[in-house]
Short mmCIF file of N, CA and C in Angstrom, two decimals:
data_model
loop_
_atom_site.label_atom_id
_atom_site.label_comp_id
_atom_site.label_asym_id
_atom_site.label_seq_id
_atom_site.Cartn_x
_atom_site.Cartn_y
_atom_site.Cartn_z
N MET A 6 -16.35 10.24 -19.63
CA MET A 6 -14.88 10.22 -19.63
C MET A 6 -14.42 9.16 -20.69
N ALA A 7 -13.78 9.64 -21.67
CA ALA A 7 -13.26 8.67 -22.76
C ALA A 7 -11.86 8.30 -22.42
N GLU A 8 -11.71 6.89 -22.41
CA GLU A 8 -10.41 6.40 -21.96
C GLU A 8 -9.34 6.93 -22.75
N ASN A 9 -9.48 7.07 -24.11
CA ASN A 9 -8.46 7.57 -24.97
C ASN A 9 -8.09 8.99 -24.58
N ASP A 10 -8.98 9.81 -24.24
CA ASP A 10 -8.73 11.16 -23.81
C ASP A 10 -7.92 11.20 -22.48
N VAL A 11 -8.26 10.42 -21.59
CA VAL A 11 -7.55 10.31 -20.24
C VAL A 11 -6.13 9.81 -20.55
N LYS A 12 -5.95 8.77 -21.44
CA LYS A 12 -4.69 8.25 -21.71
C LYS A 12 -3.80 9.36 -22.40
N LYS A 13 -4.45 10.10 -23.28
CA LYS A 13 -3.70 11.24 -24.00
C LYS A 13 -3.17 12.28 -23.00
N ARG A 14 -4.09 12.68 -21.95
CA ARG A 14 -3.70 13.55 -20.99
C ARG A 14 -2.58 13.02 -20.02
N VAL A 15 -2.67 11.77 -19.78
CA VAL A 15 -1.63 11.02 -18.95
C VAL A 15 -0.37 11.17 -19.69
N GLN A 16 -0.33 10.75 -20.98
CA GLN A 16 0.90 10.78 -21.88
C GLN A 16 1.36 12.18 -22.03
N ASP A 17 0.63 13.17 -22.10
CA ASP A 17 0.99 14.62 -22.20
C ASP A 17 1.71 15.07 -20.94
N ALA A 18 1.02 14.70 -19.80
CA ALA A 18 1.69 15.06 -18.50
C ALA A 18 2.98 14.44 -18.36
N MET A 19 3.08 13.15 -18.64
CA MET A 19 4.36 12.44 -18.41
C MET A 19 5.46 13.10 -19.28
N LYS A 20 5.11 13.38 -20.50
CA LYS A 20 6.00 13.98 -21.44
C LYS A 20 6.41 15.39 -20.97
N GLU A 21 5.53 16.16 -20.65
CA GLU A 21 5.75 17.54 -20.27
C GLU A 21 6.55 17.70 -19.00
N LEU A 22 6.14 16.74 -18.06
CA LEU A 22 6.90 16.77 -16.70
C LEU A 22 8.03 15.87 -16.61
N GLY A 23 8.28 15.19 -17.68
CA GLY A 23 9.53 14.33 -17.68
C GLY A 23 9.44 13.15 -16.72
N ILE A 24 8.19 12.53 -16.67
CA ILE A 24 7.92 11.37 -15.86
C ILE A 24 8.01 10.14 -16.58
N SER A 25 8.78 9.18 -16.05
CA SER A 25 8.97 7.87 -16.66
C SER A 25 8.08 6.81 -16.01
N ALA A 26 7.74 5.80 -16.70
CA ALA A 26 7.05 4.64 -16.05
C ALA A 26 7.86 4.13 -14.98
N TYR A 27 9.20 4.01 -15.23
CA TYR A 27 10.01 3.54 -14.17
C TYR A 27 10.02 4.28 -12.94
N ALA A 28 10.03 5.63 -12.92
CA ALA A 28 9.95 6.46 -11.83
C ALA A 28 8.66 6.23 -11.06
N ILE A 29 7.57 6.19 -11.76
CA ILE A 29 6.23 5.98 -11.10
C ILE A 29 6.24 4.63 -10.39
N ALA A 30 6.68 3.63 -11.21
CA ALA A 30 6.64 2.19 -10.53
C ALA A 30 7.47 2.06 -9.46
N LYS A 31 8.64 2.64 -9.42
CA LYS A 31 9.58 2.61 -8.23
C LYS A 31 9.00 3.30 -7.03
N THR A 32 8.44 4.48 -7.22
CA THR A 32 7.89 5.27 -6.14
C THR A 32 6.59 4.63 -5.60
N CYS A 33 5.81 4.05 -6.44
CA CYS A 33 4.46 3.53 -5.98
C CYS A 33 4.31 2.01 -5.89
N SER A 34 5.45 1.33 -5.99
CA SER A 34 5.46 -0.11 -5.86
C SER A 34 4.54 -0.82 -6.82
N MET A 35 4.68 -0.44 -8.14
CA MET A 35 3.99 -0.98 -9.13
C MET A 35 4.95 -1.55 -10.17
N ASN A 36 4.49 -2.46 -10.99
CA ASN A 36 5.33 -2.97 -12.09
C ASN A 36 5.56 -2.02 -13.14
N GLU A 37 6.81 -1.72 -13.47
CA GLU A 37 7.13 -0.74 -14.57
C GLU A 37 6.42 -1.04 -15.90
N ARG A 38 6.47 -2.33 -16.28
CA ARG A 38 5.89 -2.75 -17.57
C ARG A 38 4.34 -2.51 -17.55
N THR A 39 3.74 -2.75 -16.47
CA THR A 39 2.28 -2.48 -16.34
C THR A 39 2.04 -0.94 -16.58
N ILE A 40 2.81 -0.16 -15.92
CA ILE A 40 2.58 1.31 -16.06
C ILE A 40 2.83 1.69 -17.43
N TYR A 41 3.89 1.21 -18.03
CA TYR A 41 4.24 1.56 -19.40
C TYR A 41 3.22 1.14 -20.45
N GLN A 42 2.64 -0.10 -20.29
CA GLN A 42 1.64 -0.60 -21.16
C GLN A 42 0.35 0.15 -21.04
N GLN A 43 0.00 0.50 -19.77
CA GLN A 43 -1.20 1.22 -19.62
C GLN A 43 -1.18 2.69 -20.12
N THR A 44 -0.14 3.29 -19.99
CA THR A 44 0.05 4.73 -20.27
C THR A 44 0.41 4.87 -21.82
N ASN A 45 0.75 3.84 -22.44
CA ASN A 45 1.15 3.97 -23.88
C ASN A 45 0.16 3.20 -24.76
N GLY A 46 -1.00 2.80 -24.24
CA GLY A 46 -2.02 2.32 -25.14
C GLY A 46 -2.19 0.81 -25.32
N SER A 47 -1.20 0.01 -25.08
CA SER A 47 -1.30 -1.39 -25.23
C SER A 47 -2.12 -2.15 -24.27
N SER A 48 -2.49 -1.43 -23.12
CA SER A 48 -3.44 -2.02 -22.15
C SER A 48 -4.40 -0.96 -21.70
N LYS A 49 -5.46 -1.39 -21.13
CA LYS A 49 -6.37 -0.44 -20.53
C LYS A 49 -5.78 0.33 -19.36
N LEU A 50 -6.08 1.62 -19.27
CA LEU A 50 -5.50 2.40 -18.12
C LEU A 50 -6.37 2.15 -16.92
N SER A 51 -5.67 1.71 -15.88
CA SER A 51 -6.38 1.31 -14.65
C SER A 51 -6.41 2.49 -13.70
N VAL A 52 -7.35 2.40 -12.69
CA VAL A 52 -7.40 3.46 -11.68
C VAL A 52 -6.12 3.41 -10.80
N GLU A 53 -5.55 2.24 -10.66
CA GLU A 53 -4.36 2.23 -9.85
C GLU A 53 -3.12 2.87 -10.61
N ALA A 54 -3.08 2.88 -11.82
CA ALA A 54 -2.04 3.55 -12.60
C ALA A 54 -2.17 4.97 -12.51
N ILE A 55 -3.51 5.52 -12.58
CA ILE A 55 -3.66 6.90 -12.42
C ILE A 55 -3.38 7.40 -11.03
N GLN A 56 -3.82 6.59 -9.98
CA GLN A 56 -3.44 6.98 -8.65
C GLN A 56 -1.98 7.03 -8.44
N ALA A 57 -1.28 6.02 -9.08
CA ALA A 57 0.13 6.04 -8.91
C ALA A 57 0.78 7.27 -9.47
N LEU A 58 0.28 7.68 -10.70
CA LEU A 58 0.83 8.83 -11.24
C LEU A 58 0.51 10.15 -10.35
N LEU A 59 -0.66 10.20 -9.81
CA LEU A 59 -1.04 11.37 -8.92
C LEU A 59 -0.29 11.27 -7.61
N ARG A 60 0.03 10.15 -7.13
CA ARG A 60 0.86 10.04 -5.92
C ARG A 60 2.33 10.44 -6.13
N TYR A 61 2.79 10.02 -7.38
CA TYR A 61 4.21 10.42 -7.78
C TYR A 61 4.32 11.94 -8.04
N LYS A 62 3.29 12.43 -8.57
CA LYS A 62 3.37 13.94 -8.98
C LYS A 62 2.10 14.60 -8.34
N PRO A 63 2.14 14.88 -7.00
CA PRO A 63 0.94 15.34 -6.34
C PRO A 63 0.43 16.78 -6.88
N GLU A 64 1.22 17.48 -7.53
CA GLU A 64 0.80 18.78 -8.04
C GLU A 64 0.13 18.61 -9.35
N LEU A 65 -0.04 17.43 -9.92
CA LEU A 65 -0.74 17.14 -11.03
C LEU A 65 -2.23 17.12 -10.74
N SER A 66 -3.14 17.75 -11.48
CA SER A 66 -4.52 17.87 -11.21
C SER A 66 -5.25 16.66 -11.65
N ALA A 67 -5.90 15.97 -10.68
CA ALA A 67 -6.75 14.85 -10.98
C ALA A 67 -7.96 15.13 -11.87
N SER A 68 -8.45 16.34 -11.72
CA SER A 68 -9.63 16.68 -12.55
C SER A 68 -9.16 17.00 -13.97
N TRP A 69 -7.98 17.48 -14.16
CA TRP A 69 -7.49 17.66 -15.51
C TRP A 69 -7.20 16.35 -16.15
N ILE A 70 -6.54 15.36 -15.38
CA ILE A 70 -6.23 14.00 -16.02
C ILE A 70 -7.60 13.36 -16.33
N LEU A 71 -8.60 13.30 -15.45
CA LEU A 71 -9.83 12.56 -15.63
C LEU A 71 -10.87 13.23 -16.55
N LEU A 72 -10.96 14.61 -16.38
CA LEU A 72 -12.03 15.29 -17.11
C LEU A 72 -11.61 16.29 -18.06
N GLY A 73 -10.31 16.66 -18.02
CA GLY A 73 -9.79 17.73 -18.97
C GLY A 73 -10.18 19.13 -18.43
N THR A 74 -10.55 19.30 -17.30
CA THR A 74 -10.96 20.60 -16.72
C THR A 74 -9.82 21.19 -15.91
N ASP A 75 -9.95 22.41 -15.63
CA ASP A 75 -8.87 23.12 -14.88
C ASP A 75 -7.54 23.06 -15.66
N SER A 76 -6.51 23.25 -14.97
CA SER A 76 -5.22 23.24 -15.61
C SER A 76 -4.51 21.98 -15.16
N MET A 77 -3.36 21.64 -15.93
CA MET A 77 -2.64 20.42 -15.65
C MET A 77 -2.11 20.32 -14.25
N LEU A 78 -1.57 21.50 -13.77
CA LEU A 78 -0.96 21.49 -12.45
C LEU A 78 -1.89 22.40 -11.47
N LEU A 79 -1.91 21.90 -10.17
CA LEU A 79 -2.68 22.53 -9.22
C LEU A 79 -1.99 23.81 -8.79
N THR A 80 -2.74 24.66 -8.34
CA THR A 80 -2.26 25.98 -7.71
C THR A 80 -1.59 25.59 -6.34
N GLU A 81 -0.84 26.47 -5.78
CA GLU A 81 -0.17 26.08 -4.48
C GLU A 81 -1.12 25.76 -3.40
N PRO A 82 -2.15 26.45 -3.14
CA PRO A 82 -3.13 26.04 -2.04
C PRO A 82 -3.71 24.69 -2.31
N GLN A 83 -4.17 24.44 -3.68
CA GLN A 83 -4.84 23.27 -3.98
C GLN A 83 -3.69 22.09 -3.78
N HIS A 84 -2.47 22.35 -4.10
CA HIS A 84 -1.42 21.30 -4.05
C HIS A 84 -1.23 20.93 -2.62
N GLU A 85 -1.18 21.95 -1.69
CA GLU A 85 -1.02 21.66 -0.31
C GLU A 85 -2.17 20.72 0.33
N THR A 86 -3.43 21.10 -0.11
CA THR A 86 -4.58 20.35 0.34
C THR A 86 -4.52 18.87 -0.24
N HIS A 87 -4.16 18.81 -1.57
CA HIS A 87 -4.08 17.49 -2.15
C HIS A 87 -2.90 16.65 -1.53
N THR A 88 -1.82 17.24 -1.21
CA THR A 88 -0.74 16.49 -0.73
C THR A 88 -1.04 16.13 0.74
N ARG A 89 -1.79 16.89 1.42
CA ARG A 89 -2.21 16.48 2.83
C ARG A 89 -3.05 15.27 2.74
N HIS A 90 -3.97 15.27 1.78
CA HIS A 90 -4.85 14.06 1.69
C HIS A 90 -4.08 12.80 1.27
N ILE A 91 -3.11 12.96 0.38
CA ILE A 91 -2.23 11.87 0.02
C ILE A 91 -1.51 11.28 1.24
N ARG A 92 -0.85 12.25 1.98
CA ARG A 92 -0.15 11.80 3.20
C ARG A 92 -1.05 11.16 4.15
N ASP A 93 -2.23 11.81 4.33
CA ASP A 93 -3.21 11.11 5.26
C ASP A 93 -3.54 9.73 4.80
N ASP A 94 -3.78 9.44 3.54
CA ASP A 94 -4.05 8.11 2.95
C ASP A 94 -2.95 7.17 3.21
N SER A 95 -1.65 7.64 3.00
CA SER A 95 -0.53 6.75 3.25
C SER A 95 -0.31 6.44 4.71
N GLU A 96 -0.53 7.49 5.57
CA GLU A 96 -0.36 7.29 7.03
C GLU A 96 -1.54 6.33 7.52
N THR A 97 -2.76 6.38 6.91
CA THR A 97 -3.83 5.41 7.25
C THR A 97 -3.46 3.96 6.86
N GLU A 98 -2.94 3.84 5.67
CA GLU A 98 -2.53 2.53 5.20
C GLU A 98 -1.42 1.98 6.13
N GLU A 99 -0.49 2.83 6.45
CA GLU A 99 0.62 2.38 7.42
C GLU A 99 0.02 1.90 8.70
N LEU A 100 -0.98 2.66 9.23
CA LEU A 100 -1.57 2.22 10.51
C LEU A 100 -2.44 0.98 10.42
N ARG A 101 -3.15 0.81 9.22
CA ARG A 101 -3.74 -0.49 8.96
C ARG A 101 -2.86 -1.58 8.96
N GLU A 102 -1.68 -1.47 8.35
CA GLU A 102 -0.69 -2.57 8.31
C GLU A 102 -0.13 -2.85 9.67
N ARG A 103 0.07 -1.89 10.52
CA ARG A 103 0.64 -2.05 11.84
C ARG A 103 -0.55 -2.77 12.68
N LEU A 104 -1.74 -2.50 12.38
CA LEU A 104 -2.86 -3.21 13.15
C LEU A 104 -2.95 -4.62 12.65
N ARG A 105 -2.72 -4.87 11.40
CA ARG A 105 -2.86 -6.31 10.93
C ARG A 105 -1.66 -7.08 11.51
N ARG A 106 -0.46 -6.54 11.60
CA ARG A 106 0.68 -7.17 12.26
C ARG A 106 0.37 -7.40 13.72
N ALA A 107 -0.23 -6.41 14.39
CA ALA A 107 -0.52 -6.58 15.80
C ALA A 107 -1.55 -7.74 16.00
N GLU A 108 -2.55 -7.75 15.10
CA GLU A 108 -3.68 -8.86 15.20
C GLU A 108 -2.99 -10.12 14.99
N ARG A 109 -2.10 -10.28 14.09
CA ARG A 109 -1.45 -11.54 13.78
C ARG A 109 -0.61 -11.97 14.96
N GLU A 110 0.01 -10.99 15.60
CA GLU A 110 0.86 -11.29 16.86
C GLU A 110 -0.03 -11.72 18.02
N ILE A 111 -1.25 -11.08 18.19
CA ILE A 111 -2.18 -11.47 19.25
C ILE A 111 -2.68 -12.84 18.97
N ASP A 112 -3.06 -13.13 17.67
CA ASP A 112 -3.55 -14.42 17.40
C ASP A 112 -2.47 -15.52 17.75
N GLY A 113 -1.30 -15.21 17.50
CA GLY A 113 -0.16 -16.11 17.70
C GLY A 113 0.06 -16.34 19.25
N LEU A 114 -0.24 -15.32 20.06
CA LEU A 114 -0.21 -15.35 21.47
C LEU A 114 -1.33 -16.12 22.12
N TYR A 115 -2.57 -16.00 21.44
CA TYR A 115 -3.62 -16.75 21.91
C TYR A 115 -3.39 -18.30 21.57
N GLU A 116 -2.85 -18.51 20.49
CA GLU A 116 -2.55 -19.88 20.13
C GLU A 116 -1.46 -20.53 21.16
N ARG A 117 -0.46 -19.75 21.44
CA ARG A 117 0.50 -20.15 22.42
C ARG A 117 -0.12 -20.40 23.76
N ILE A 118 -1.00 -19.60 24.15
CA ILE A 118 -1.74 -19.72 25.50
C ILE A 118 -2.51 -21.07 25.51
N ARG A 119 -3.21 -21.30 24.44
CA ARG A 119 -4.01 -22.57 24.24
C ARG A 119 -3.07 -23.77 24.36
N GLU A 120 -1.86 -23.71 23.67
CA GLU A 120 -0.84 -24.72 23.82
C GLU A 120 -0.33 -24.94 25.11
N LEU A 121 -0.05 -23.87 25.94
CA LEU A 121 0.36 -24.02 27.26
C LEU A 121 -0.59 -24.51 28.19
N LYS A 122 -1.95 -24.12 27.94
CA LYS A 122 -3.02 -24.68 28.76
C LYS A 122 -3.08 -26.25 28.55
N GLY A 123 -3.08 -26.53 27.32
CA GLY A 123 -3.11 -28.03 27.02
C GLY A 123 -1.96 -28.74 27.59
N ALA A 124 -0.83 -28.21 27.68
CA ALA A 124 0.41 -28.83 28.23
C ALA A 124 0.26 -28.98 29.78
N THR A 125 -0.38 -28.02 30.40
CA THR A 125 -0.46 -28.16 31.81
C THR A 125 -1.79 -28.96 32.26
N VAL A 126 -2.75 -29.00 31.37
CA VAL A 126 -3.95 -29.82 31.58
C VAL A 126 -3.54 -31.35 31.45
N MET A 127 -2.82 -31.70 30.42
CA MET A 127 -2.43 -33.02 30.14
C MET A 127 -1.87 -33.82 31.29
N PRO A 128 -0.73 -33.28 31.91
CA PRO A 128 -0.11 -33.96 32.98
C PRO A 128 -1.12 -34.11 34.18
N HIS A 129 -1.91 -33.10 34.40
CA HIS A 129 -2.81 -33.12 35.50
C HIS A 129 -3.83 -34.25 35.34
N ARG A 130 -4.31 -34.34 34.18
CA ARG A 130 -5.31 -35.41 33.77
C ARG A 130 -4.71 -36.79 33.97
N SER A 131 -3.39 -36.94 33.55
CA SER A 131 -2.77 -38.25 33.64
C SER A 131 -2.54 -38.66 35.03
N ALA A 132 -2.31 -37.61 35.94
CA ALA A 132 -2.09 -37.87 37.41
C ALA A 132 -3.45 -38.35 37.96
N GLU A 133 -4.60 -37.88 37.48
CA GLU A 133 -5.90 -38.24 37.95
C GLU A 133 -6.14 -39.73 37.57
N THR A 134 -5.76 -40.12 36.38
CA THR A 134 -6.13 -41.44 35.92
C THR A 134 -5.12 -42.51 36.49
N ALA A 135 -3.97 -42.09 37.05
CA ALA A 135 -3.07 -43.12 37.51
C ALA A 135 -3.53 -43.63 38.88
#
């Protein structure tokens, strides 16, 4: 996979489909300048930028972008399967983030329990020493 060939296909797809770096960046939470520099040759094209493009335009063929095989756009059945995988990935990431928040909340609760146990133990100990 020659990077210049991949960049050329990315540029061709963006031009033909009317995709701007701004639109990709906004949709995929990436920096617009990064997307622009990577897709226009001033920086190396990253996997993240290619993934952002494919998330933004799910009907775009990853095999065409990366390998130059097949056609630029997926057929309807391929598009449905591809979109389902993207949706599954985003749902998985959303669930991971919810789990991380829950773990932080649980850690905070354990810390509060330790604090409360310490507060109840301290007066009891001072009563024993008096």
